[in-house]
Amino acid sequence: MLEIKNLHVAVDGKEILKGLTLSIGAGEVHAIMGPNGSGKSTLSYTLAGRAGYDITDGSILYKGEDLAAMPPEERAAKGVFLAMQYPVEIPGVTTMTFLKTALNSQRRARGQSDLDAVGVLKLVRAKAKALNVSEEMLKRALNVGFSGGEKKRLETLQMALFEPSLAILDETDSGLDIDALRLVAEGVNALRDPARAMLVITHYQRLLDYIVPDRIHVLAKGRIVAEGGKELALELEAKGYEHIVGQAA
Amino acid sequence: MTALSAIALSEDRRARAAALVQDRGLPHRRIEEWKYSDLRAVLGEAGLSAVVAQYLIRNLPHGMDVWDLSRPDAPAWVTDNFARETGNTMNAASLAVADAGIALRVPAGMAIDDPLKLDFTGAGHVRALLVVEAGASLNLVEGVVAADFRNVGFEIALGEGARLEHVRICPALDGAVLVEEAAVRIAAGATYRGHFTGFGARLSRMELEIALEGTGAQAHLSGVALLDGRHSDITTHVSHLVGDTHSSQLFKHVAAGKGRAVYQGKVTVAKGANGADSSQTAKALLLGDAAEADLKPELEIFADDVKCAHGAAVGDLDAESLFYLRARGIPEAQARRMLLQAFLEDAVAEVGHAESREMARTELLAALEKVA
């Protein structure tokens, strides 16, 4: 599904990712753990195609295609979804209008016909309930005045709605209390699918209690320094990053 | 400057207006209030002599009174409210030379749902007077038709407890030079809502001179300028003459290409007008290096106990918002349009009259297709 080879990424001329290699197959859930400043968010933004993240070397293949050559909207239409750490607030655009526009944009790019307002509403309602996203939230301006939990629930709702092939979750646990975390994790787990790959990016082991990964990669100073099964998270929790980062350095 | 069939005005009053114009000449950029809208440069002296501008009433609601200002022996509701003294040069110019003009009245206590639709057409100077008497209410939809040069002198008087919503939508008029001054007097307990959406002209200047004359009087001004090239100037002066008066202003501008958006807003709170409450917001987004916005909110306070807030900001589209929308599959051009529309929306939402609001929104969406 996703093949990252020797990826080097610079932001404002400063190299952040320094030769990252990673491979995720369909149906797999991988986690990337790492301390602050290790390049976790740079990786997620690079995968989603944010401007200003310059690939200076290496490659990203998604379903065999060069992901780096595509604008963000094309990546989305082809099934790449980034659940953001800090979803932006956009006053003046209602959440429902946004969902409809995004969904139909993706459909159009795939050669499918638009869904009408009723069709979108039905689809959204069917998915919103499990994530405790209320009708009232859908009427409000996108993310405006939403609590941290509401924002993350809406990100998860979008993931359920767009049904991506590759879902990247950037610090989905940040700002969530334990109940909100459980709710979001359940939503994510419900989307586990043999055809879908997931990349869970997190600083803390806590999230991985709820979204149990097949494989864990430890990112430090712009490259993967350790890999292992789910038990690696427990080791990191017990001994801290310094232990492993120090070993690899 | 001899008009063939000038509007009915005492020789005295006309002479005073003519003298003011003679003395000052056409406004130009070295006059502070005209710094961003150099009328003399685009017009030369020629502008003041053309006299054939007209009005066109496209819809006259039942119950309103109409008076042609060129007729002699005007009734009291006209003479009491028409040709008030003003220091405004262009207002004086239209008084001095206009040969057409219309006066309209909603009699006391009459609430009119059907909108009054009034257009100004042709080149030259024209006068209009609208009186909404005590307890009456009206929706006015003002239309703007292209002209090389037109100067509209509009006087509006609201009696006690009266209500007027005034919506003016000005299409993109590349070659036009349009100047209008609306002088609005608002009595106790009366409310004026004015909304001005414009797509710019070679030079477009809408001036609002608002006088809150009685306790509880309110003025709510809003507007949008969407300029793909062209010029738009909204200049307001709101005077809180007595206490417990309320005013708000919300103007949003988007300038692309060589578009130039101007907002000059002055709020004056007179001595003793305690309890006056005013807010003033003007924001502009610039798309491209050649676009320009000049936002100048100003406060002049002579009273002690007032609540006045003002703010202005010029910026670009938010890169993070744009990325968020694109990362969800929305193509860049469409995402930009969504953000622009969202930026303008709160000013559009100020329009109370549903039909006018939808019209403004539709025109904005069509124009956004071209800008983004």
Coordinates of N, CA and C in Angstrom, one line a residue, chain B residues 257-329:
Chain B
G257 N -6.3 41.1 -8.6 CA -5.7 41.9 -9.8 C -5.3 43.2 -9.3
K258 N -5.7 44.3 -10.0 CA -5.3 45.6 -9.6 C -6.5 46.3 -8.8
G259 N -7.3 45.4 -8.2 CA -8.4 45.9 -7.4 C -7.9 46.8 -6.2
R260 N -8.8 47.8 -5.9 CA -8.4 48.7 -4.8 C -9.7 48.9 -4.0
A261 N -9.6 48.5 -2.7 CA -10.7 48.6 -1.8 C -10.4 49.7 -0.8
V262 N -11.4 50.6 -0.6 CA -11.2 51.7 0.3 C -12.3 51.6 1.3
Y263 N -12.0 51.7 2.6 CA -13.0 52.0 3.6 C -12.5 53.0 4.5
Q264 N -13.2 54.1 4.6 CA -12.9 55.1 5.6 C -14.2 55.3 6.5
G265 N -14.0 55.1 7.7 CA -15.2 55.1 8.6 C -14.9 56.0 9.8
K266 N -15.7 57.0 10.0 CA -15.5 57.9 11.1 C -16.7 57.8 12.0
V267 N -16.5 57.6 13.3 CA -17.6 57.6 14.3 C -17.4 58.8 15.2
T268 N -18.4 59.7 15.3 CA -18.3 60.8 16.2 C -19.3 60.7 17.3
V269 N -18.8 60.8 18.5 CA -19.8 60.8 19.6 C -19.8 62.2 20.2
A270 N -20.9 62.9 20.1 CA -21.0 64.3 20.5 C -20.9 64.4 22.0
K271 N -20.6 65.7 22.4 CA -20.5 66.0 23.9 C -21.9 65.7 24.5
G272 N -21.8 64.9 25.6 CA -23.0 64.6 26.3 C -23.8 63.4 25.8
A273 N -23.3 62.8 24.7 CA -24.1 61.7 24.2 C -23.6 60.4 24.9
N274 N -23.9 60.4 26.2 CA -23.5 59.3 27.1 C -24.3 58.1 26.8
G275 N -23.7 56.9 26.9 CA -24.4 55.7 26.6 C -24.4 55.3 25.1
A276 N -23.7 56.1 24.3 CA -23.6 55.7 22.9 C -22.8 54.4 22.8
D277 N -23.2 53.6 21.8 CA -22.5 52.3 21.7 C -22.2 52.1 20.2
S278 N -20.9 52.0 19.9 CA -20.6 51.8 18.4 C -19.6 50.8 18.2
S279 N -19.7 50.0 17.2 CA -18.7 49.1 16.8 C -18.4 49.2 15.3
Q280 N -17.2 48.9 14.9 CA -16.7 49.2 13.6 C -15.7 48.2 13.2
T281 N -16.0 47.4 12.2 CA -15.0 46.3 11.7 C -14.9 46.4 10.2
A282 N -13.7 46.5 9.8 CA -13.4 46.4 8.3 C -12.2 45.5 8.1
K283 N -12.4 44.5 7.2 CA -11.4 43.6 6.9 C -11.2 43.4 5.4
A284 N -10.0 43.2 5.0 CA -9.8 43.0 3.6 C -8.8 41.8 3.3
L285 N -9.1 41.1 2.3 CA -8.2 40.0 1.8 C -7.6 40.5 0.5
L286 N -6.3 40.4 0.3 CA -5.7 40.8 -0.9 C -5.2 39.5 -1.6
L287 N -5.6 39.4 -2.9 CA -5.2 38.3 -3.7 C -4.2 38.8 -4.7
G288 N -3.0 38.6 -4.5 CA -2.0 39.1 -5.4 C -1.3 40.4 -5.0
D289 N -0.2 40.6 -5.6 CA 0.7 41.8 -5.1 C 0.2 43.1 -5.6
A290 N -0.6 43.1 -6.7 CA -1.1 44.4 -7.3 C -2.3 44.9 -6.6
A291 N -3.0 44.1 -5.8 CA -4.2 44.5 -5.1 C -3.9 45.4 -4.0
E292 N -4.9 46.3 -3.6 CA -4.6 47.2 -2.5 C -5.9 47.4 -1.7
A293 N -5.7 47.6 -0.4 CA -6.8 47.9 0.5 C -6.3 49.0 1.4
D294 N -7.2 50.0 1.5 CA -6.9 51.1 2.4 C -8.1 51.2 3.4
L295 N -7.8 50.8 4.6 CA -8.9 50.7 5.7 C -8.5 51.8 6.7
K296 N -9.5 52.6 7.0 CA -9.2 53.7 7.9 C -10.4 53.9 8.9
P297 N -10.5 53.1 9.9 CA -11.5 53.4 10.9 C -11.0 54.6 11.9
E298 N -11.9 55.4 12.3 CA -11.6 56.5 13.1 C -12.6 56.8 14.1
L299 N -12.2 57.2 15.3 CA -13.1 57.6 16.4 C -12.9 59.0 16.8
E300 N -14.0 59.7 17.1 CA -13.9 61.0 17.6 C -14.9 61.1 18.7
I301 N -14.4 61.1 20.0 CA -15.3 61.0 21.1 C -15.2 62.2 22.0
F302 N -16.4 62.9 22.2 CA -16.4 64.0 23.0 C -17.3 63.8 24.3
A303 N -17.8 62.5 24.4 CA -18.6 62.2 25.6 C -17.8 61.3 26.5
D304 N -18.3 61.1 27.8 CA -17.5 60.4 28.8 C -17.8 58.9 28.8
D305 N -19.1 58.6 28.8 CA -19.5 57.2 29.1 C -20.0 56.6 27.8
V306 N -19.1 56.0 27.0 CA -19.5 55.5 25.7 C -18.7 54.1 25.5
K307 N -19.3 53.3 24.7 CA -18.7 52.0 24.3 C -18.4 52.0 22.8
C308 N -17.1 52.2 22.5 CA -16.8 52.2 21.1 C -15.6 51.2 20.8
A309 N -15.9 50.4 19.8 CA -14.8 49.5 19.4 C -14.6 49.6 17.9
H310 N -13.3 49.5 17.5 CA -13.1 49.5 16.1 C -11.8 48.6 15.8
G311 N -11.8 48.1 14.6 CA -10.7 47.3 14.2 C -10.6 47.2 12.7
A312 N -9.4 47.0 12.2 CA -9.3 46.8 10.8 C -8.1 45.8 10.5
A313 N -8.2 45.0 9.5 CA -7.2 44.0 9.3 C -7.1 43.7 7.8
V314 N -5.9 43.6 7.3 CA -5.7 43.2 5.9 C -4.9 41.9 5.9
G315 N -5.3 41.0 5.1 CA -4.5 39.7 5.1 C -4.7 39.0 3.8
D316 N -4.2 37.7 3.8 CA -4.2 36.8 2.6 C -5.1 35.6 3.1
L317 N -5.5 34.8 2.2 CA -6.2 33.6 2.6 C -5.3 32.8 3.5
D318 N -6.0 32.1 4.5 CA -5.2 31.3 5.5 C -4.7 30.0 4.8
A319 N -3.4 29.9 4.8 CA -2.8 28.7 4.2 C -3.2 27.4 4.8
E320 N -3.3 27.4 6.1 CA -3.7 26.2 6.9 C -5.1 25.8 6.5
S321 N -6.0 26.7 6.4 CA -7.4 26.4 6.1 C -7.4 25.8 4.7
L322 N -6.7 26.5 3.8 CA -6.7 26.0 2.4 C -6.1 24.6 2.3
F323 N -5.1 24.3 3.0 CA -4.5 22.9 3.0 C -5.5 21.9 3.6
Y324 N -6.2 22.3 4.7 CA -7.2 21.4 5.3 C -8.3 21.0 4.3
L325 N -8.8 22.0 3.6 CA -9.9 21.7 2.6 C -9.3 20.8 1.5
R326 N -8.1 21.2 1.0 CA -7.6 20.4 -0.1 C -7.3 19.0 0.3
A327 N -6.8 18.8 1.5 CA -6.4 17.5 2.0 C -7.7 16.6 2.2
R328 N -8.9 17.3 2.1 CA -10.1 16.5 2.2 C -10.7 16.3 0.8
G329 N -9.9 16.7 -0.2 CA -10.3 16.4 -1.6 C -10.9 17.5 -2.4

